[in-house]
Coordinates of C-alpha atoms and ligand atoms in Angstrom, one line a residue:
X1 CA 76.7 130.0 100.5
X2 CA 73.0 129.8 102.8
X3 CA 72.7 126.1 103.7
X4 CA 69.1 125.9 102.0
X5 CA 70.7 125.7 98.9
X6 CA 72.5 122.4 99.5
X7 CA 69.5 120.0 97.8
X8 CA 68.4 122.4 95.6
X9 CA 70.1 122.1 92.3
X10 CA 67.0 120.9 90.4
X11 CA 64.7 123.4 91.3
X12 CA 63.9 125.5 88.7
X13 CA 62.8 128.9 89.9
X14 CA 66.7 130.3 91.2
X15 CA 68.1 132.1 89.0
X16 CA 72.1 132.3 88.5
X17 CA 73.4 135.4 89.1
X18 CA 74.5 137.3 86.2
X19 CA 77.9 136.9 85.2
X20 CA 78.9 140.8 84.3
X21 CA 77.3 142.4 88.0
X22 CA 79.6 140.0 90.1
X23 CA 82.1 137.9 89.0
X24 CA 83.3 136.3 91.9
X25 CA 79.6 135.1 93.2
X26 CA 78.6 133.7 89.8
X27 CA 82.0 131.7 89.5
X28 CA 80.9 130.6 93.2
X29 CA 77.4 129.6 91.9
X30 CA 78.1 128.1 88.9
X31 CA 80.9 125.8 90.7
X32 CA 77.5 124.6 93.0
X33 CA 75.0 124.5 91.2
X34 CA 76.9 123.0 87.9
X35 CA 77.9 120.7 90.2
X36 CA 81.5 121.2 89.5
X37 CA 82.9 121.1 92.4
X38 CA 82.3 121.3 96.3
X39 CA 83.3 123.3 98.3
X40 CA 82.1 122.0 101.4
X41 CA 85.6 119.6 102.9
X42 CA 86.6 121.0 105.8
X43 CA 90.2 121.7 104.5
X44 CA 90.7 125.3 103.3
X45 CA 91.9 125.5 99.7
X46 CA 91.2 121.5 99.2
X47 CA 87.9 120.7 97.1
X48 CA 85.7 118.0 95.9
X49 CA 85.2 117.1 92.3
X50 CA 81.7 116.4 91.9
X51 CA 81.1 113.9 89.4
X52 CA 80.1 115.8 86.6
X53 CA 82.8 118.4 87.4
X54 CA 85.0 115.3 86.9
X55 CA 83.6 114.4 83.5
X56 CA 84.6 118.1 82.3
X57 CA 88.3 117.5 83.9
X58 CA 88.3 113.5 82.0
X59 CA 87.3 115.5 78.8
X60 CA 89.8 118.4 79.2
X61 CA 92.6 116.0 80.3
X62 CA 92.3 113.4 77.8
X63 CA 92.7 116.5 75.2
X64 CA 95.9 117.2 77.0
X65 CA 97.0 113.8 77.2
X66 CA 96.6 113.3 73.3
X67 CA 98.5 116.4 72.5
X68 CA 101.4 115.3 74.9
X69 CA 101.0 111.6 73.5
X70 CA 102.4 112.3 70.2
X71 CA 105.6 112.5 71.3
X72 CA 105.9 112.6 75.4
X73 CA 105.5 109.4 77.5
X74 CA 103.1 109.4 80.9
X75 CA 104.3 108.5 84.2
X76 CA 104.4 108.4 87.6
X77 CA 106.2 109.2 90.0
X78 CA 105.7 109.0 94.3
X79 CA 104.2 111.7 96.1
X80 CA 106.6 112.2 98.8
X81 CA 110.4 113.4 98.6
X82 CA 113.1 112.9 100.8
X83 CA 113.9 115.9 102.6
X84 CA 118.0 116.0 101.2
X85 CA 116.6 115.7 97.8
X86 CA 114.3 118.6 98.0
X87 CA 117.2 120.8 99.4
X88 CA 119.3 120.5 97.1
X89 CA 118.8 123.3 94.7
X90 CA 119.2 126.2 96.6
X91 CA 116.8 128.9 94.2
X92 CA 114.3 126.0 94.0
X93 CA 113.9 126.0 97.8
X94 CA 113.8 129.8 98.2
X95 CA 111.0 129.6 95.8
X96 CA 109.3 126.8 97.6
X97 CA 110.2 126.8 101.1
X98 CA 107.3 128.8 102.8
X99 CA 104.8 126.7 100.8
X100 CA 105.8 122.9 101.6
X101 CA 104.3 120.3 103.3
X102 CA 106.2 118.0 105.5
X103 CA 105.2 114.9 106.7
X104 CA 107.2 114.5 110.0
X105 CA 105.9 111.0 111.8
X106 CA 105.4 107.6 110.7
X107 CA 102.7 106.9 113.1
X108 CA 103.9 108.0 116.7
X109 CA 107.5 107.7 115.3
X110 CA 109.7 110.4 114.0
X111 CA 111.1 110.1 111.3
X112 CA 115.1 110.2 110.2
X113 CA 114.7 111.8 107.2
X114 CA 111.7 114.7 106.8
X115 CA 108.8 114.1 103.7
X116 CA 108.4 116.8 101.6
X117 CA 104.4 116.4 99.5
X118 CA 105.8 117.4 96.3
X119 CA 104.8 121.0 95.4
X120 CA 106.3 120.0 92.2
X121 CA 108.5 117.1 91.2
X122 CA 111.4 118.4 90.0
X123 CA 113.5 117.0 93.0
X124 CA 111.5 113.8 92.9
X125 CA 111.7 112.8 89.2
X126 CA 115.7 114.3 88.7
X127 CA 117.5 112.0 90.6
X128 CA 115.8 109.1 88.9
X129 CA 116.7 110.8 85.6
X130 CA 120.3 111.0 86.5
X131 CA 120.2 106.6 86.8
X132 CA 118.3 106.5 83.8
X133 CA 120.4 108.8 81.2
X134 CA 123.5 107.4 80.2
X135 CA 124.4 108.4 76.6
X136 CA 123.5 110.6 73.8
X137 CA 120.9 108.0 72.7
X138 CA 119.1 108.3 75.5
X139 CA 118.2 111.7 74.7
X140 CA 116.0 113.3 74.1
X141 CA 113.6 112.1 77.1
X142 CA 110.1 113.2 77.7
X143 CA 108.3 112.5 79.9
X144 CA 105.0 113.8 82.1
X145 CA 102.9 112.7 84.6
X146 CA 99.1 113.8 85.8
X147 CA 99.4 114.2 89.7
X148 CA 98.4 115.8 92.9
X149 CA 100.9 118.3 94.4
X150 CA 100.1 120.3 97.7
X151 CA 100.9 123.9 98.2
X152 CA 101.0 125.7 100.7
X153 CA 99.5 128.6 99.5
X154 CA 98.6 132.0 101.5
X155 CA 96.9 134.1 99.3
X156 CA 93.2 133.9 99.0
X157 CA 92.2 130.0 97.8
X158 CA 89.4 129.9 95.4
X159 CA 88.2 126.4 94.1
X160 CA 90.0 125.4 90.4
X161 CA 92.3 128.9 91.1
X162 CA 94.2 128.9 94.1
X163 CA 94.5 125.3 95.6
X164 CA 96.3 124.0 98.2
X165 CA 95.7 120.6 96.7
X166 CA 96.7 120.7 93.2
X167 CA 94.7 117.9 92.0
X168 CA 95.2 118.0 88.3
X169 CA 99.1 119.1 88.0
X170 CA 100.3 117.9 84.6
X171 CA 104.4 118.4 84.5
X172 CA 106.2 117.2 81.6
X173 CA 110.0 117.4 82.6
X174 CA 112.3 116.9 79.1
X175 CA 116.1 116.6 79.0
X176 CA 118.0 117.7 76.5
X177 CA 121.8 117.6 74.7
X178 CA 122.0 121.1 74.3
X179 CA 120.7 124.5 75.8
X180 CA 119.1 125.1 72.3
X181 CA 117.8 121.6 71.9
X182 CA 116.1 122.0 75.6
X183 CA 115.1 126.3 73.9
X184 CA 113.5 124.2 70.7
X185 CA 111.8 122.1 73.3
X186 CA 110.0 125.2 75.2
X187 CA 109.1 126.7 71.7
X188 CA 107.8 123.3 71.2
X189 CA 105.1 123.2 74.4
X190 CA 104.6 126.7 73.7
X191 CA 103.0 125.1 70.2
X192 CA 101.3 122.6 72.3
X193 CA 99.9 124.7 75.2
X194 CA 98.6 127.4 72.5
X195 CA 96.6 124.1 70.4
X196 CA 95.2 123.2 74.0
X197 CA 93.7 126.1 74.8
X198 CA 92.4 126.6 70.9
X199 CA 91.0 123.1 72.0
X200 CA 89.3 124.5 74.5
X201 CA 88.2 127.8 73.1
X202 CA 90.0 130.1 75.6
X203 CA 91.6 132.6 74.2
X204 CA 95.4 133.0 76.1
X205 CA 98.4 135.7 75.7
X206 CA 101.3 134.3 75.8
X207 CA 104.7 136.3 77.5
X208 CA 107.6 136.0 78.7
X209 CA 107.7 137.2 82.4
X210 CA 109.7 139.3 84.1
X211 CA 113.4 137.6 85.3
X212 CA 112.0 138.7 88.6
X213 CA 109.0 136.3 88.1
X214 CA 110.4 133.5 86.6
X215 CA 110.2 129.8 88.0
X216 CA 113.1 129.3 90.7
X217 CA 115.8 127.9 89.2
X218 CA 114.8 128.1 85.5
X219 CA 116.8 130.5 83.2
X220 CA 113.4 131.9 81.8
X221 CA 109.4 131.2 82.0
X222 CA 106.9 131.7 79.0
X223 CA 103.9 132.3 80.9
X224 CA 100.3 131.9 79.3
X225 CA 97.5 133.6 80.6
X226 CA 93.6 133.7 80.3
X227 CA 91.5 137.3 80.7
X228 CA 88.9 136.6 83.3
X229 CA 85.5 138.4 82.4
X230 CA 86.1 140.9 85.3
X231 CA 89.1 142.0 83.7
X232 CA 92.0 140.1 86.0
X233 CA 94.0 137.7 84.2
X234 CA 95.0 134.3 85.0
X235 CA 97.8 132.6 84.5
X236 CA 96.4 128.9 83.3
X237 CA 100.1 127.5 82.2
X238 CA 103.8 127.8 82.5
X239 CA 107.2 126.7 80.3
X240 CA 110.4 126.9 81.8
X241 CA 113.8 126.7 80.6
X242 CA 115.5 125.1 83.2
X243 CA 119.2 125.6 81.4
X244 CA 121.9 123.3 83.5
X245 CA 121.0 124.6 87.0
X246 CA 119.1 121.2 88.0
X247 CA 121.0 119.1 85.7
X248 CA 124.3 120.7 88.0
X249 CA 122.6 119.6 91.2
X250 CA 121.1 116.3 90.3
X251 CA 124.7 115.3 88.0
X252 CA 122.4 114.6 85.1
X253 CA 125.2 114.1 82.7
X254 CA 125.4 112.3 79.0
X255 CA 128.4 110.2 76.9
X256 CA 128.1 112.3 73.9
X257 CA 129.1 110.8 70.5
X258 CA 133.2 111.5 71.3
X259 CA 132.8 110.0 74.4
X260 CA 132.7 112.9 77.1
X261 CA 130.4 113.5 80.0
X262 CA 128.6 116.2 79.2
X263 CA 126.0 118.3 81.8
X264 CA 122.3 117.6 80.0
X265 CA 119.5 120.7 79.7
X266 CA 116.3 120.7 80.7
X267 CA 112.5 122.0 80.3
X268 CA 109.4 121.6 82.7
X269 CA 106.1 122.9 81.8
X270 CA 102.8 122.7 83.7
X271 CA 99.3 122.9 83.7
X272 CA 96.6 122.6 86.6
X273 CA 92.6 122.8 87.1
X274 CA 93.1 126.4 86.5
X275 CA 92.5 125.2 82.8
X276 CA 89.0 123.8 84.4
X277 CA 88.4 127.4 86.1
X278 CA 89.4 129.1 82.4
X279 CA 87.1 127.4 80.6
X280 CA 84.2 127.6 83.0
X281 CA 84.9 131.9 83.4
X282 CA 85.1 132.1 79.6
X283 CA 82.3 130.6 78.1
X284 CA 79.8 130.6 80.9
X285 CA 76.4 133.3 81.2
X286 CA 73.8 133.9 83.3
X287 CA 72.3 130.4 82.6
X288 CA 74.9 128.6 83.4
X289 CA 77.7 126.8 82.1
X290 CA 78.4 126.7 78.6
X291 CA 80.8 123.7 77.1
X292 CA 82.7 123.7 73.9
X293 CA 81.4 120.2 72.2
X294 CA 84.6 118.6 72.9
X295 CA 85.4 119.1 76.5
X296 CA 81.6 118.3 77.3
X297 CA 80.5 114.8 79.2
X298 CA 77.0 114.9 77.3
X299 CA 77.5 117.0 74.0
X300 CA 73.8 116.1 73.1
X301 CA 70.6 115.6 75.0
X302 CA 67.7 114.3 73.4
X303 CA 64.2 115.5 75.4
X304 CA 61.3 113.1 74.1
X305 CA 58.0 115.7 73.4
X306 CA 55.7 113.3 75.2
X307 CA 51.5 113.3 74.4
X308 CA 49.8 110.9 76.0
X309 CA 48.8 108.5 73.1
X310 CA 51.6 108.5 71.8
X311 CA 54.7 108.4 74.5
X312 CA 55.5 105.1 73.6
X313 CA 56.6 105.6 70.8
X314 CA 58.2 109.0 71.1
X315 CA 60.2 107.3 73.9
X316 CA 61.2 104.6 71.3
X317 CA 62.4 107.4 69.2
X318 CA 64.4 109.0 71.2
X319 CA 66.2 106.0 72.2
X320 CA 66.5 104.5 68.8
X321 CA 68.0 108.1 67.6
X322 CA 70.4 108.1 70.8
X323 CA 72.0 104.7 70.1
X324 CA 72.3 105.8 66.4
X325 CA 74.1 108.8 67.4
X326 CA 76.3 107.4 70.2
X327 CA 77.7 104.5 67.7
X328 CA 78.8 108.2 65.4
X329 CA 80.6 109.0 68.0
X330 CA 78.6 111.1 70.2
X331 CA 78.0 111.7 73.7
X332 CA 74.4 111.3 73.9
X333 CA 72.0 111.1 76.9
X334 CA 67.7 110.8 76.4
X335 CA 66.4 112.7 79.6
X336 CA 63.6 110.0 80.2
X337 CA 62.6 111.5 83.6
X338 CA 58.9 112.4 84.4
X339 CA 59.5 116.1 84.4
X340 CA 58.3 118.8 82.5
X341 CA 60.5 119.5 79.0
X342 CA 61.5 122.9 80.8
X343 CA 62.2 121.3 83.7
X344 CA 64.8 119.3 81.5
X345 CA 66.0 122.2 79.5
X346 CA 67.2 124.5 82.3
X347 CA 69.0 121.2 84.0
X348 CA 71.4 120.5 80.8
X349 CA 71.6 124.7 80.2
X350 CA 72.9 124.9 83.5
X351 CA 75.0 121.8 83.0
X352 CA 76.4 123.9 79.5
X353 CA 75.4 121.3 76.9
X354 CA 75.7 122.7 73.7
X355 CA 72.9 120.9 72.1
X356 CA 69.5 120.0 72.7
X357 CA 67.3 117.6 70.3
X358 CA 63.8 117.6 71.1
X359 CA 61.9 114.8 69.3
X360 CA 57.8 114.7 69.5
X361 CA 55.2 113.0 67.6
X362 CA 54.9 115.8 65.0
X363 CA 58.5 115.5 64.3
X364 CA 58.5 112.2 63.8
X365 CA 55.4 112.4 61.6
X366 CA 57.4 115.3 59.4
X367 CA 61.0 113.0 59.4
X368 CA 62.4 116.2 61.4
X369 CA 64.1 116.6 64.9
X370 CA 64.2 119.8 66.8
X371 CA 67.7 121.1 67.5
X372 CA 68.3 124.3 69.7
X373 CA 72.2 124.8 70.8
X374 CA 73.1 125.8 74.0
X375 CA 73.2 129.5 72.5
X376 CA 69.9 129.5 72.1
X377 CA 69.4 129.0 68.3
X378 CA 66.9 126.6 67.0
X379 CA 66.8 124.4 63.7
X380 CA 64.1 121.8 62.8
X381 CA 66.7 119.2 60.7
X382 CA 66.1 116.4 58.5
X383 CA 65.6 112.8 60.6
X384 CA 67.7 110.8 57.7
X385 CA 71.4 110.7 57.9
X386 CA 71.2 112.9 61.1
X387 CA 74.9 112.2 62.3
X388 CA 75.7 114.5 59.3
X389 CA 73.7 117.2 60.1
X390 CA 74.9 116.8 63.9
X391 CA 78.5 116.9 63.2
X392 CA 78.5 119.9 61.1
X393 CA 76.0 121.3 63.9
X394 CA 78.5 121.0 66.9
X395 CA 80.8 122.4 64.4
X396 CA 79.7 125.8 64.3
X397 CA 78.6 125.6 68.0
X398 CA 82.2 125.4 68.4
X399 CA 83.3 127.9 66.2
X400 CA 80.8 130.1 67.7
X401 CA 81.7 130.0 71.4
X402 CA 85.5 130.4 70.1
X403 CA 83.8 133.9 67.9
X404 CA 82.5 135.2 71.1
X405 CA 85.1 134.7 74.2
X406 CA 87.4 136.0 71.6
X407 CA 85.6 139.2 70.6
X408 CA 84.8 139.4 74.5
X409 CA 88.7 139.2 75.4
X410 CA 89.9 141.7 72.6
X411 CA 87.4 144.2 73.6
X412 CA 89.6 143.9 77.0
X413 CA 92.6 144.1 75.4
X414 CA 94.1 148.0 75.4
X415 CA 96.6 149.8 73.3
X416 CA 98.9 152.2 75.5
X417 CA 101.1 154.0 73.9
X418 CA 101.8 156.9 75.8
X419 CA 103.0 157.2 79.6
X420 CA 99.4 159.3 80.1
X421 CA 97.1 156.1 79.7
X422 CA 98.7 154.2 81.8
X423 CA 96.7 154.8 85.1
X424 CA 93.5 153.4 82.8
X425 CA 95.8 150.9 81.2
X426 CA 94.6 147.8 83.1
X427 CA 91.3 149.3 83.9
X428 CA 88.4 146.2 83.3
X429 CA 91.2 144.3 81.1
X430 CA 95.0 144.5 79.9
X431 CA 97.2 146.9 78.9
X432 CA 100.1 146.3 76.3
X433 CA 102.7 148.4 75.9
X434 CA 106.4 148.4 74.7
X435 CA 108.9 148.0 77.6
X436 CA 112.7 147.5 77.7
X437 CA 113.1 145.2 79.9
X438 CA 114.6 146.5 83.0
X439 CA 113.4 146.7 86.6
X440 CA 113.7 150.3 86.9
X441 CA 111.0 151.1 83.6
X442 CA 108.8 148.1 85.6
X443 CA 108.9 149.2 88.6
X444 CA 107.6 152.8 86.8
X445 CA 104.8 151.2 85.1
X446 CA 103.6 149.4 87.7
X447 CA 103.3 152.3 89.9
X448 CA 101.9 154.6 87.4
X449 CA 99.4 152.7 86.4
X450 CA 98.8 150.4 89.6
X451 CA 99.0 147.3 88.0
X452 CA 101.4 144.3 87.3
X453 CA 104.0 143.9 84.6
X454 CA 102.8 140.4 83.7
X455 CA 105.9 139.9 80.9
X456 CA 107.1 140.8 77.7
X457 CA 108.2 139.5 74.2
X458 CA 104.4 138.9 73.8
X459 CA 103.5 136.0 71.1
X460 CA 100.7 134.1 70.2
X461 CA 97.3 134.7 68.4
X462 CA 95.6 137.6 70.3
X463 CA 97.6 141.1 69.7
X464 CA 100.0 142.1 67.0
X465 CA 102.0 144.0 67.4
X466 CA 105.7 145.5 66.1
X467 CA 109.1 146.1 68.0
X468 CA 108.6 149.7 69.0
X469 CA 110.3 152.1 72.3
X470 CA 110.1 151.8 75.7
X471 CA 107.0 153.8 77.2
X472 CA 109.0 155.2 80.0
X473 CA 113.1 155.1 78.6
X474 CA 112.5 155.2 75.0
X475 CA 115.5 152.5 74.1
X476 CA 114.0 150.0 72.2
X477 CA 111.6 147.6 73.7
X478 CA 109.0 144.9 73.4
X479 CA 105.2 144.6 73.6
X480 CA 104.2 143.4 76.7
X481 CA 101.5 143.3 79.3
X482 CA 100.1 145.1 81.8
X483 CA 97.1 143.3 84.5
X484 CA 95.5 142.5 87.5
X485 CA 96.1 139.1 88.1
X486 CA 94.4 136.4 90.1
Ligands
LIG501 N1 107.5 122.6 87.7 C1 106.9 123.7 87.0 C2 106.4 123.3 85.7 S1 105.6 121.8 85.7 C3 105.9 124.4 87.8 O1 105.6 124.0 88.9 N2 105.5 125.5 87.3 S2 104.4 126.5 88.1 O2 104.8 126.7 89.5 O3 104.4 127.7 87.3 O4 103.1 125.8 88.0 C4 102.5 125.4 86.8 C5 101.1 126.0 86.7 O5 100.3 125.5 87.7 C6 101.0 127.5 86.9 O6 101.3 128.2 85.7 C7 99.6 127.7 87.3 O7 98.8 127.8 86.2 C8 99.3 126.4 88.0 N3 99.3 126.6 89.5 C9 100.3 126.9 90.3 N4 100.0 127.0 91.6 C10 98.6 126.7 91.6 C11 97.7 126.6 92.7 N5 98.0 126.8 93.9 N6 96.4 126.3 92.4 C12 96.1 126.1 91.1 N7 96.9 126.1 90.0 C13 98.2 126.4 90.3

């Protein structure tokens, strides 16, 4: 980034780069000049949240939080975890080791017992559990919690993508009676994750990954992931089935209803900004960023169409329609500022509002306002009873930003079903095939067609498709998929 660019973000004449010629620089770009985040702290892989970046994360979190709210509770638990906790479960550490923090001193003095930063809280919120659970009735218990956790990752950071501070980890850690209570439970955030992103308009396959690839110390992972418009998929969510491995460790046991101690199951799912980074890739163009009505700060700007004689009253009118449509319901902000209506336009383009009123002294001499949606289509509508007309308006905004990322990701989205296309499989998008499951076929597929065996048994919304043969063995198999991931 040149550092003439650092007070720049109202002028008018830059243009963003386009989204299709370079990914990576327009993600960059849009992240600045969006004012999402900043990039700028002198920590690598730890970021600022701009303010209006923040709004977007308030949005897309408080969509999360009423989702979990139905039937999970929030809360919170410390930051820091005692070194013998932490090392408890032995596939847990393997999994973790190289990327924890430790805090070491108190001051000048060392301490007795090592700090972990929490890279997850599994080992911080178990032990608590294992006070708290007593009987059968106290099951079953959900519970999540909206946190920082550090990681100490060493693979190319990228702001929202690969953070070393995790500033927006939502865990939900649930304990169960049974392994198929804690199986409904996964199928359950599976639901959940699936109505988020639908929230959100991002388009997600859903898989299970690879046993190779699954959480440490979870029995098995459902992984969800977003296609990126270069192609490279990311995985924006995971659900684990943690079986009775932590429960073992921890001694979370239950009094079940004939009075024995029985071991408890478990599920831990999570989310981070990656959600933030999804949304921004999916629905953002060469203008700028582009917000599904729900998950924006502003969902309506109102631009007063000032002539002299008569700004007065224009800028009565836009005020007088702003508080009428923010007591609907609506975010709504007037752009009062003395700059030119184009001026104002590009700011709130960039900023992905997805609708624009402009109201002038014609208009309000005809009843009408001006509406023009962040997609560029314009409607003059009727003055009276405008909340209506609004409400069905973001409507189909919404409907068409989730029209278009999906055409966009099933044009990405490639049908191999013989062991010839597999070197193009993953080319500019994903691949699915039918796989059996075992290391060996992987291990073939991924070398054949230089690309990564991101998981089978695919569900959800985006490909349909039937049991069929392994690609490489020919026993039977399921679909799964084949990327490039971030
Ligand atoms: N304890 C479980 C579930 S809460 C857990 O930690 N799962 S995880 O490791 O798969 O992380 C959950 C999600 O966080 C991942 O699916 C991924 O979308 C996101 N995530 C993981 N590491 C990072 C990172 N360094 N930066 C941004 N997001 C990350």
């Amino acid at each position: 980034m040149s550092a003439n660019r650092e007070n720049d973000n109202n002028t008018q004449s830059i243009e963003l780069l386009p989204k299709k010629s370079d990914f990576s620089e327009w993600y960059n770009e849009i992240l600045w000049r969006a004012e999402i985040m900043d990039v700028r702290y002198p920590i690598k892989g730890m970021y600022v949240w701009h303010p209006y970046g923040f709004g977007v994360r308030k949005r897309v979190y408080s969509i999360l939080r009423s989702l979990l709210d139905v039937d999970h509770d929030e809360t919170l638990f410390p930051l820091l975890i005692p070194e013998h906790e932490f090392m408890k479960e032995a596939e847990h550490i393997k999994g973790f080791e190289n990327e924890v923090y430790w805090i070491t001193h108190g001051g000048t003095t060392p301490l007795d017992v090592r700090l972990a930063l929490r890279p997850t809280s599994e080992t911080s919120i178990y032990p608590m559990y294992a006070l708290w659970i007593r009987s059968h009735a106290d099951l079953p218990l959900k519970l999540y919690q909206v946190v920082n956790t550090f990681r100490y990752e060493t693979k190319h950071t990228r702001p929202l993508i690969r953070v070393r501070e995790i500033t927006s980890f939502k865990e939900a850690h649930t304990v169960h009676g049974t392994w198929d209570d804690a199986a409904e439970q996964v199928e359950a955030a599976v639901r959940l994750y699936q109505e988020f992103y639908d929230a959100l308009c991002v388009p997600v396959l859903i898989s299970k990954r690879p046993d190779w690839d699954k959480f440490p110390g979870a029995d098995y992972t459902i992984a969800f992931d977003c296609v990126m418009p270069d192609g490279r998929t990311l995985q924006v969510g995971t659900v684990h089935h943690l079986g009775d491995s932590f429960s073992r460790t921890f001694d979370l046991t239950y009094e079940d209803i004939n009075g024995e101690q029985v071991l408890c199951h478990q599920t831990c799912y999570g989310i981070s900004e990656r959600c933030i980074a999804a949304l921004i890739s999916t629905h953002g163009d060469d203008t700028g960023l582009c917000l599904p009505p729900q998950t924006a700060p502003v969902q309506i700007v109102i631009v007063p169409i000032i002539m002299k004689k008569r700004e007065a009253e224009v800028q009565e009118a836009a005020q007088v329609l702003c508080d009428e449509l923010q007591a609907a319901g609506f975010r709504v902000k007037v752009d009062a500022r003395d700059l030119r209506p184009g001026a104002k336009y590009y700011h709130w383009e960039l900023r992905g509002v997805p609708l624009r009123i402009e109201i002038g002294p014609r208009d309000i001499d005809n009843g009408v306002v001006m509406t023009v949606t962040r997609g560029g289509t314009k409607e003059a509508i009727q003055r009276e009873n405008i909340a209506v007309h609004i409400q069905e308006k973001l409507a189909s905004v919404t409907t068409e930003i989730q029209s278009v990322a999906r055409e966009r990701v099933q044009g990405q989205i490639h049908m191999v079903s013989t062991r010839g296309e597999l070197l193009d499989a993953a080319k500019g998008g994903v691949g699915v095939l039918h796989w059996c499951g075992s290391k060996e076929c992987c291990e073939k597929i991924e070398a054949e067609s230089e690309a990564v065996l991101l998981g089978g048994e695919l569900r959800g919304k985006l490909v349909n498709v039937d049991q069929s043969n392994c690609i490489i063995c020919g026993e039977p198999g399921t679909a799964s998929l084949l990327g490039r991931s971030y």
